[in-house]
Amino acid sequence: MNAVQWHEALLIAYFAGSLFVFATLSLVAKAAYGRHKGDKTAWWWGPGVPTRASWIFMEAPSALGFAVIYFMGERALAPVPLILLAMWQAHYFQRSFIYPFMRRVKPGDTTPLLIPALAFATNLGVSFLNAAILSWNGIGQAYELSWLADPRFLAGAALFAAGWHINRKADAMLAALRKPGETGYRIPRGWLYERVSCPNYLGEFLVWAGWALAIWSAAGAVFLLWTLANLLPRALENHRWYRRTFADYPAQRRAVIPGLL
Ligand code: NDP
C-alpha cells in the first residue's frame, strides 16, 4: 500500500474505532484513571505505571510525532500549513510537556498501563492522519494563502482559540483545588463550573471542532469523533461521580454541555 492508501485505510479504522471506543467506555469499562481507578473493571487496564511519566509518554507522539511526520511532507514550508502546525502544537506541546507538571499528582500515584499504551498508539495514528493532510502531496488540499480568509478557517480558528482557553482555564482551576501535597477532591466553584462538571472536556471538544473546521478534512472530523467517543462517556461518569460523592453538589449543573447534557 502507498501512503495515500494507508491514510484512507487509517481514516476508516479510526472512524470504526471511535464507535467501538464509545460503546466500550459507555457500556463495558470506565477508563480507570484518576477518580475512577477504584472501579470494578480497573484490573482490565493492567498494572500501574507512574502517572506523570505516563502523561508525557502518551501525549508526546502528538507533539513530536506530528512534527516529524509534518516535516517529511513536500509542502512543509508553505505558510498556511505552518500556521496550522503552530495551532496543533499550541495545544499539544503544552499538553505533552507542561500540563503533566501542572497536575497535582500524589507521590507514587499510578495509572494503569493499558491507558498510556493505547493512547500512545492512538496519538501516533491521529498525528499521521492530521499532519499528512497539511503537508504531504497527494493527501489533502494545497492550502493556498486565500484559505486564511475562508470562513471555514476563520470560524475554526476562533473556535479552536475559545476551546483552548476554556480547556486550559478549567484544568488550571482543578489544579488549584489542591494545595501542594493534598490528594482529595472538592466541588469546583465559579466560572463555567457553575454550568457543567467538566468544562475541561467541553474546551477539548471545541478545540477539535475548531481544528476540523480549520483544516476542512475528514482527518479532522474523525479526530473530533474520536475525542467525543473517548471523553463524552468520561464526562457523564465524572458527573455521576460528583453527584454520588457530594450530597450538596449543585443540582443545576450538567455534565459537559451547558443546559443540555
Ligand atoms: P480530570 O478532570 O479527570 O482530572 C484532571 C486533574 O484534576 C487530575 O489531576 C485530577 O486528579 C484533578 N481533579 C479532577 N477533579 C478534581 C476535583 N474535584 N478536586 C480536586 N482535583 C480534581 O481530567 P483528565 O485527567 O481526564 O484530563 C486532563 C486533560 O487532558 C483535560 O484537559 C482533557 O481534556 C485532556 N484529555 C484529552 C483526551 C483526548 O481524547 N483528547 C483524553 C483524556 C484527557 P486525579 O488524577 O487524582 O483524579
mmCIF file with all atom_site columns, C-alpha atoms in Angstrom, residues 28-191:
data_model
loop_
_atom_site.group_PDB
_atom_site.id
_atom_site.type_symbol
_atom_site.label_atom_id
_atom_site.label_alt_id
_atom_site.label_comp_id
_atom_site.label_asym_id
_atom_site.label_entity_id
_atom_site.label_seq_id
_atom_site.pdbx_PDB_ins_code
_atom_site.Cartn_x
_atom_site.Cartn_y
_atom_site.Cartn_z
_atom_site.occupancy
_atom_site.B_iso_or_equiv
_atom_site.pdbx_formal_charge
_atom_site.auth_seq_id
_atom_site.auth_comp_id
_atom_site.auth_asym_id
_atom_site.auth_atom_id
_atom_site.pdbx_PDB_model_num
ATOM 1   C CA . VAL A 1 28  ? -18.440 -2.074 29.431 1.00 0.00 ? 28  VAL A CA 1
ATOM 2   C CA . ALA A 1 29  ? -15.488 -0.454 31.230 1.00 0.00 ? 29  ALA A CA 1
ATOM 3   C CA . LYS A 1 30  ? -14.646 3.026  32.517 1.00 0.00 ? 30  LYS A CA 1
ATOM 4   C CA . ALA A 1 31  ? -11.226 4.470  31.687 1.00 0.00 ? 31  ALA A CA 1
ATOM 5   C CA . ALA A 1 32  ? -9.868  3.635  35.133 1.00 0.00 ? 32  ALA A CA 1
ATOM 6   C CA . TYR A 1 33  ? -7.527  6.527  35.795 1.00 0.00 ? 33  TYR A CA 1
ATOM 7   C CA . GLY A 1 34  ? -7.824  9.374  38.304 1.00 0.00 ? 34  GLY A CA 1
ATOM 8   C CA . ARG A 1 35  ? -11.020 9.198  40.372 1.00 0.00 ? 35  ARG A CA 1
ATOM 9   C CA . HIS A 1 36  ? -12.208 6.047  38.573 1.00 0.00 ? 36  HIS A CA 1
ATOM 10  C CA . LYS A 1 37  ? -9.133  3.994  39.458 1.00 0.00 ? 37  LYS A CA 1
ATOM 11  C CA . GLY A 1 38  ? -11.085 2.053  42.052 1.00 0.00 ? 38  GLY A CA 1
ATOM 12  C CA . ASP A 1 39  ? -13.737 0.936  39.546 1.00 0.00 ? 39  ASP A CA 1
ATOM 13  C CA . LYS A 1 40  ? -14.516 -2.795 39.483 1.00 0.00 ? 40  LYS A CA 1
ATOM 14  C CA . THR A 1 41  ? -13.280 -3.035 35.868 1.00 0.00 ? 41  THR A CA 1
ATOM 15  C CA . ALA A 1 42  ? -9.959  -1.336 36.728 1.00 0.00 ? 42  ALA A CA 1
ATOM 16  C CA . TRP A 1 43  ? -7.984  -4.600 36.610 1.00 0.00 ? 43  TRP A CA 1
ATOM 17  C CA . TRP A 1 44  ? -8.730  -4.853 32.863 1.00 0.00 ? 44  TRP A CA 1
ATOM 18  C CA . TRP A 1 45  ? -6.323  -1.984 32.273 1.00 0.00 ? 45  TRP A CA 1
ATOM 19  C CA . GLY A 1 46  ? -3.237  -3.707 33.685 1.00 0.00 ? 46  GLY A CA 1
ATOM 20  C CA . PRO A 1 47  ? -0.659  -2.818 36.344 1.00 0.00 ? 47  PRO A CA 1
ATOM 21  C CA . GLY A 1 48  ? 0.030   0.764  37.375 1.00 0.00 ? 48  GLY A CA 1
ATOM 22  C CA . VAL A 1 49  ? 2.821   2.921  35.934 1.00 0.00 ? 49  VAL A CA 1
ATOM 23  C CA . PRO A 1 50  ? 3.879   6.383  37.236 1.00 0.00 ? 50  PRO A CA 1
ATOM 24  C CA . THR A 1 51  ? 1.162   8.896  36.385 1.00 0.00 ? 51  THR A CA 1
ATOM 25  C CA . ARG A 1 52  ? 3.220   11.947 35.406 1.00 0.00 ? 52  ARG A CA 1
ATOM 26  C CA . ALA A 1 53  ? 5.583   9.936  33.183 1.00 0.00 ? 53  ALA A CA 1
ATOM 27  C CA . SER A 1 54  ? 2.609   8.186  31.577 1.00 0.00 ? 54  SER A CA 1
ATOM 28  C CA . TRP A 1 55  ? 1.111   11.560 30.564 1.00 0.00 ? 55  TRP A CA 1
ATOM 29  C CA . ILE A 1 56  ? 4.334   12.642 28.871 1.00 0.00 ? 56  ILE A CA 1
ATOM 30  C CA . PHE A 1 57  ? 4.735   9.231  27.213 1.00 0.00 ? 57  PHE A CA 1
ATOM 31  C CA . MET A 1 58  ? 1.196   9.117  25.779 1.00 0.00 ? 58  MET A CA 1
ATOM 32  C CA . GLU A 1 59  ? 0.953   12.754 24.650 1.00 0.00 ? 59  GLU A CA 1
ATOM 33  C CA . ALA A 1 60  ? 4.475   13.205 23.238 1.00 0.00 ? 60  ALA A CA 1
ATOM 34  C CA . PRO A 1 61  ? 3.682   11.421 19.919 1.00 0.00 ? 61  PRO A CA 1
ATOM 35  C CA . SER A 1 62  ? 1.103   14.135 19.267 1.00 0.00 ? 62  SER A CA 1
ATOM 36  C CA . ALA A 1 63  ? 3.748   16.838 19.594 1.00 0.00 ? 63  ALA A CA 1
ATOM 37  C CA . LEU A 1 64  ? 6.977   15.179 18.395 1.00 0.00 ? 64  LEU A CA 1
ATOM 38  C CA . GLY A 1 65  ? 5.486   12.509 16.114 1.00 0.00 ? 65  GLY A CA 1
ATOM 39  C CA . PHE A 1 66  ? 3.257   15.083 14.457 1.00 0.00 ? 66  PHE A CA 1
ATOM 40  C CA . ALA A 1 67  ? 6.236   17.411 13.837 1.00 0.00 ? 67  ALA A CA 1
ATOM 41  C CA . VAL A 1 68  ? 8.349   14.618 12.300 1.00 0.00 ? 68  VAL A CA 1
ATOM 42  C CA . ILE A 1 69  ? 5.535   13.427 10.015 1.00 0.00 ? 69  ILE A CA 1
ATOM 43  C CA . TYR A 1 70  ? 4.689   17.003 9.065  1.00 0.00 ? 70  TYR A CA 1
ATOM 44  C CA . PHE A 1 71  ? 8.266   17.873 8.087  1.00 0.00 ? 71  PHE A CA 1
ATOM 45  C CA . MET A 1 72  ? 8.504   14.738 5.939  1.00 0.00 ? 72  MET A CA 1
ATOM 46  C CA . GLY A 1 73  ? 5.921   16.374 3.641  1.00 0.00 ? 73  GLY A CA 1
ATOM 47  C CA . GLU A 1 74  ? 6.736   18.262 0.447  1.00 0.00 ? 74  GLU A CA 1
ATOM 48  C CA . ARG A 1 75  ? 4.573   21.265 1.458  1.00 0.00 ? 75  ARG A CA 1
ATOM 49  C CA . ALA A 1 76  ? 6.021   21.588 4.969  1.00 0.00 ? 76  ALA A CA 1
ATOM 50  C CA . LEU A 1 77  ? 7.404   25.096 4.463  1.00 0.00 ? 77  LEU A CA 1
ATOM 51  C CA . ALA A 1 78  ? 4.259   26.560 2.880  1.00 0.00 ? 78  ALA A CA 1
ATOM 52  C CA . PRO A 1 79  ? 2.811   29.380 5.044  1.00 0.00 ? 79  PRO A CA 1
ATOM 53  C CA . VAL A 1 80  ? -0.727  28.092 5.696  1.00 0.00 ? 80  VAL A CA 1
ATOM 54  C CA . PRO A 1 81  ? 0.347   24.572 6.697  1.00 0.00 ? 81  PRO A CA 1
ATOM 55  C CA . LEU A 1 82  ? 2.903   26.199 9.017  1.00 0.00 ? 82  LEU A CA 1
ATOM 56  C CA . ILE A 1 83  ? 0.132   28.236 10.687 1.00 0.00 ? 83  ILE A CA 1
ATOM 57  C CA . LEU A 1 84  ? -1.956  25.074 11.132 1.00 0.00 ? 84  LEU A CA 1
ATOM 58  C CA . LEU A 1 85  ? 1.103   23.291 12.534 1.00 0.00 ? 85  LEU A CA 1
ATOM 59  C CA . ALA A 1 86  ? 1.519   26.129 15.060 1.00 0.00 ? 86  ALA A CA 1
ATOM 60  C CA . MET A 1 87  ? -2.139  25.739 16.130 1.00 0.00 ? 87  MET A CA 1
ATOM 61  C CA . TRP A 1 88  ? -1.718  21.998 16.664 1.00 0.00 ? 88  TRP A CA 1
ATOM 62  C CA . GLN A 1 89  ? 1.491   22.490 18.635 1.00 0.00 ? 89  GLN A CA 1
ATOM 63  C CA . ALA A 1 90  ? -0.046  25.273 20.744 1.00 0.00 ? 90  ALA A CA 1
ATOM 64  C CA . HIS A 1 91  ? -2.289  22.538 22.101 1.00 0.00 ? 91  HIS A CA 1
ATOM 65  C CA . TYR A 1 92  ? -0.021  19.511 22.116 1.00 0.00 ? 92  TYR A CA 1
ATOM 66  C CA . PHE A 1 93  ? 3.296   20.992 23.186 1.00 0.00 ? 93  PHE A CA 1
ATOM 67  C CA . GLN A 1 94  ? 1.550   22.313 26.279 1.00 0.00 ? 94  GLN A CA 1
ATOM 68  C CA . ARG A 1 95  ? -0.353  19.031 26.823 1.00 0.00 ? 95  ARG A CA 1
ATOM 69  C CA . SER A 1 96  ? 2.784   16.875 26.454 1.00 0.00 ? 96  SER A CA 1
ATOM 70  C CA . PHE A 1 97  ? 5.462   18.819 28.275 1.00 0.00 ? 97  PHE A CA 1
ATOM 71  C CA . ILE A 1 98  ? 3.809   21.440 30.519 1.00 0.00 ? 98  ILE A CA 1
ATOM 72  C CA . TYR A 1 99  ? 0.421   20.053 31.599 1.00 0.00 ? 99  TYR A CA 1
ATOM 73  C CA . PRO A 1 100 ? 1.855   16.850 33.172 1.00 0.00 ? 100 PRO A CA 1
ATOM 74  C CA . PHE A 1 101 ? 3.757   19.061 35.625 1.00 0.00 ? 101 PHE A CA 1
ATOM 75  C CA . MET A 1 102 ? 0.656   21.163 36.407 1.00 0.00 ? 102 MET A CA 1
ATOM 76  C CA . ARG A 1 103 ? -1.398  18.173 37.564 1.00 0.00 ? 103 ARG A CA 1
ATOM 77  C CA . ARG A 1 104 ? -1.417  17.784 41.336 1.00 0.00 ? 104 ARG A CA 1
ATOM 78  C CA . VAL A 1 105 ? -0.182  14.195 41.467 1.00 0.00 ? 105 VAL A CA 1
ATOM 79  C CA . LYS A 1 106 ? 0.365   12.477 44.793 1.00 0.00 ? 106 LYS A CA 1
ATOM 80  C CA . PRO A 1 107 ? 3.810   10.856 45.261 1.00 0.00 ? 107 PRO A CA 1
ATOM 81  C CA . GLY A 1 108 ? 3.725   7.279  43.961 1.00 0.00 ? 108 GLY A CA 1
ATOM 82  C CA . ASP A 1 109 ? 0.469   7.819  42.026 1.00 0.00 ? 109 ASP A CA 1
ATOM 83  C CA . THR A 1 110 ? -0.029  5.372  39.146 1.00 0.00 ? 110 THR A CA 1
ATOM 84  C CA . THR A 1 111 ? -2.126  4.994  36.004 1.00 0.00 ? 111 THR A CA 1
ATOM 85  C CA . PRO A 1 112 ? -2.986  1.555  34.562 1.00 0.00 ? 112 PRO A CA 1
ATOM 86  C CA . LEU A 1 113 ? -0.519  0.609  31.827 1.00 0.00 ? 113 LEU A CA 1
ATOM 87  C CA . LEU A 1 114 ? -3.032  -0.043 29.054 1.00 0.00 ? 114 LEU A CA 1
ATOM 88  C CA . ILE A 1 115 ? -4.242  3.572  29.154 1.00 0.00 ? 115 ILE A CA 1
ATOM 89  C CA . PRO A 1 116 ? -0.930  5.249  28.175 1.00 0.00 ? 116 PRO A CA 1
ATOM 90  C CA . ALA A 1 117 ? -0.084  2.312  25.869 1.00 0.00 ? 117 ALA A CA 1
ATOM 91  C CA . LEU A 1 118 ? -3.331  2.640  23.882 1.00 0.00 ? 118 LEU A CA 1
ATOM 92  C CA . ALA A 1 119 ? -3.173  6.436  23.940 1.00 0.00 ? 119 ALA A CA 1
ATOM 93  C CA . PHE A 1 120 ? 0.421   6.374  22.607 1.00 0.00 ? 120 PHE A CA 1
ATOM 94  C CA . ALA A 1 121 ? -0.608  4.247  19.608 1.00 0.00 ? 121 ALA A CA 1
ATOM 95  C CA . THR A 1 122 ? -3.788  6.253  19.041 1.00 0.00 ? 122 THR A CA 1
ATOM 96  C CA . ASN A 1 123 ? -1.974  9.577  19.166 1.00 0.00 ? 123 ASN A CA 1
ATOM 97  C CA . LEU A 1 124 ? 0.632   8.389  16.675 1.00 0.00 ? 124 LEU A CA 1
ATOM 98  C CA . GLY A 1 125 ? -2.073  7.366  14.199 1.00 0.00 ? 125 GLY A CA 1
ATOM 99  C CA . VAL A 1 126 ? -4.011  10.599 14.700 1.00 0.00 ? 126 VAL A CA 1
ATOM 100 C CA . SER A 1 127 ? -0.797  12.549 14.132 1.00 0.00 ? 127 SER A CA 1
ATOM 101 C CA . PHE A 1 128 ? -0.207  10.783 10.818 1.00 0.00 ? 128 PHE A CA 1
ATOM 102 C CA . LEU A 1 129 ? -3.814  11.400 9.732  1.00 0.00 ? 129 LEU A CA 1
ATOM 103 C CA . ASN A 1 130 ? -3.685  15.110 10.504 1.00 0.00 ? 130 ASN A CA 1
ATOM 104 C CA . ALA A 1 131 ? -0.047  16.011 9.735  1.00 0.00 ? 131 ALA A CA 1
ATOM 105 C CA . ALA A 1 132 ? -0.092  14.315 6.324  1.00 0.00 ? 132 ALA A CA 1
ATOM 106 C CA . ILE A 1 133 ? -3.216  16.298 5.411  1.00 0.00 ? 133 ILE A CA 1
ATOM 107 C CA . LEU A 1 134 ? -1.285  19.525 5.930  1.00 0.00 ? 134 LEU A CA 1
ATOM 108 C CA . SER A 1 135 ? 1.979   18.852 4.141  1.00 0.00 ? 135 SER A CA 1
ATOM 109 C CA . TRP A 1 136 ? 2.064   15.644 2.093  1.00 0.00 ? 136 TRP A CA 1
ATOM 110 C CA . ASN A 1 137 ? 1.455   15.869 -1.653 1.00 0.00 ? 137 ASN A CA 1
ATOM 111 C CA . GLY A 1 138 ? -1.433  13.710 -2.797 1.00 0.00 ? 138 GLY A CA 1
ATOM 112 C CA . ILE A 1 139 ? -3.157  13.831 0.611  1.00 0.00 ? 139 ILE A CA 1
ATOM 113 C CA . GLY A 1 140 ? -5.424  16.748 1.467  1.00 0.00 ? 140 GLY A CA 1
ATOM 114 C CA . GLN A 1 141 ? -5.743  20.134 -0.187 1.00 0.00 ? 141 GLN A CA 1
ATOM 115 C CA . ALA A 1 142 ? -2.937  22.585 -1.052 1.00 0.00 ? 142 ALA A CA 1
ATOM 116 C CA . TYR A 1 143 ? -3.991  25.303 1.452  1.00 0.00 ? 143 TYR A CA 1
ATOM 117 C CA . GLU A 1 144 ? -3.264  28.444 -0.597 1.00 0.00 ? 144 GLU A CA 1
ATOM 118 C CA . LEU A 1 145 ? -2.878  31.794 1.197  1.00 0.00 ? 145 LEU A CA 1
ATOM 119 C CA . SER A 1 146 ? -6.523  32.592 0.368  1.00 0.00 ? 146 SER A CA 1
ATOM 120 C CA . TRP A 1 147 ? -7.527  29.801 2.828  1.00 0.00 ? 147 TRP A CA 1
ATOM 121 C CA . LEU A 1 148 ? -6.711  32.220 5.668  1.00 0.00 ? 148 LEU A CA 1
ATOM 122 C CA . ALA A 1 149 ? -9.674  34.406 4.628  1.00 0.00 ? 149 ALA A CA 1
ATOM 123 C CA . ASP A 1 150 ? -12.045 31.466 4.150  1.00 0.00 ? 150 ASP A CA 1
ATOM 124 C CA . PRO A 1 151 ? -14.973 31.491 6.624  1.00 0.00 ? 151 PRO A CA 1
ATOM 125 C CA . ARG A 1 152 ? -14.287 27.828 7.488  1.00 0.00 ? 152 ARG A CA 1
ATOM 126 C CA . PHE A 1 153 ? -10.740 28.652 8.546  1.00 0.00 ? 153 PHE A CA 1
ATOM 127 C CA . LEU A 1 154 ? -11.771 31.820 10.387 1.00 0.00 ? 154 LEU A CA 1
ATOM 128 C CA . ALA A 1 155 ? -14.619 30.153 12.284 1.00 0.00 ? 155 ALA A CA 1
ATOM 129 C CA . GLY A 1 156 ? -12.431 27.127 13.001 1.00 0.00 ? 156 GLY A CA 1
ATOM 130 C CA . ALA A 1 157 ? -9.546  29.217 14.325 1.00 0.00 ? 157 ALA A CA 1
ATOM 131 C CA . ALA A 1 158 ? -11.929 31.208 16.567 1.00 0.00 ? 158 ALA A CA 1
ATOM 132 C CA . LEU A 1 159 ? -13.493 28.018 17.936 1.00 0.00 ? 159 LEU A CA 1
ATOM 133 C CA . PHE A 1 160 ? -10.062 26.492 18.443 1.00 0.00 ? 160 PHE A CA 1
ATOM 134 C CA . ALA A 1 161 ? -8.873  29.558 20.410 1.00 0.00 ? 161 ALA A CA 1
ATOM 135 C CA . ALA A 1 162 ? -12.027 29.643 22.546 1.00 0.00 ? 162 ALA A CA 1
ATOM 136 C CA . GLY A 1 163 ? -11.738 25.915 23.280 1.00 0.00 ? 163 GLY A CA 1
ATOM 137 C CA . TRP A 1 164 ? -8.032  26.235 24.092 1.00 0.00 ? 164 TRP A CA 1
ATOM 138 C CA . HIS A 1 165 ? -8.778  28.981 26.618 1.00 0.00 ? 165 HIS A CA 1
ATOM 139 C CA . ILE A 1 166 ? -11.664 27.069 28.226 1.00 0.00 ? 166 ILE A CA 1
ATOM 140 C CA . ASN A 1 167 ? -9.674  23.829 28.422 1.00 0.00 ? 167 ASN A CA 1
ATOM 141 C CA . ARG A 1 168 ? -6.610  25.475 29.999 1.00 0.00 ? 168 ARG A CA 1
ATOM 142 C CA . LYS A 1 169 ? -8.535  27.609 32.445 1.00 0.00 ? 169 LYS A CA 1
ATOM 143 C CA . ALA A 1 170 ? -10.705 24.676 33.524 1.00 0.00 ? 170 ALA A CA 1
ATOM 144 C CA . ASP A 1 171 ? -7.671  22.422 34.059 1.00 0.00 ? 171 ASP A CA 1
ATOM 145 C CA . ALA A 1 172 ? -5.876  25.184 35.990 1.00 0.00 ? 172 ALA A CA 1
ATOM 146 C CA . MET A 1 173 ? -8.917  25.629 38.248 1.00 0.00 ? 173 MET A CA 1
ATOM 147 C CA . LEU A 1 174 ? -8.909  21.900 39.016 1.00 0.00 ? 174 LEU A CA 1
ATOM 148 C CA . ALA A 1 175 ? -5.199  22.004 39.855 1.00 0.00 ? 175 ALA A CA 1
ATOM 149 C CA . ALA A 1 176 ? -5.842  24.969 42.172 1.00 0.00 ? 176 ALA A CA 1
ATOM 150 C CA . LEU A 1 177 ? -8.369  22.908 44.180 1.00 0.00 ? 177 LEU A CA 1
ATOM 151 C CA . ARG A 1 178 ? -5.462  21.059 45.799 1.00 0.00 ? 178 ARG A CA 1
ATOM 152 C CA . LYS A 1 179 ? -2.652  22.629 47.783 1.00 0.00 ? 179 LYS A CA 1
ATOM 153 C CA . PRO A 1 180 ? 0.765   21.008 47.193 1.00 0.00 ? 180 PRO A CA 1
ATOM 154 C CA . GLY A 1 181 ? 0.707   17.586 48.835 1.00 0.00 ? 181 GLY A CA 1
ATOM 155 C CA . GLU A 1 182 ? -3.124  17.347 49.001 1.00 0.00 ? 182 GLU A CA 1
ATOM 156 C CA . THR A 1 183 ? -4.827  14.433 47.255 1.00 0.00 ? 183 THR A CA 1
ATOM 157 C CA . GLY A 1 184 ? -8.582  14.677 47.883 1.00 0.00 ? 184 GLY A CA 1
ATOM 158 C CA . TYR A 1 185 ? -11.442 16.061 45.797 1.00 0.00 ? 185 TYR A CA 1
ATOM 159 C CA . ARG A 1 186 ? -13.550 19.230 46.245 1.00 0.00 ? 186 ARG A CA 1
ATOM 160 C CA . ILE A 1 187 ? -16.536 20.670 44.403 1.00 0.00 ? 187 ILE A CA 1
ATOM 161 C CA . PRO A 1 188 ? -15.154 23.099 41.806 1.00 0.00 ? 188 PRO A CA 1
ATOM 162 C CA . ARG A 1 189 ? -16.835 26.526 42.062 1.00 0.00 ? 189 ARG A CA 1
ATOM 163 C CA . GLY A 1 190 ? -17.181 29.543 39.795 1.00 0.00 ? 190 GLY A CA 1
ATOM 164 C CA . TRP A 1 191 ? -16.990 30.367 36.057 1.00 0.00 ? 191 TRP A CA 1
#
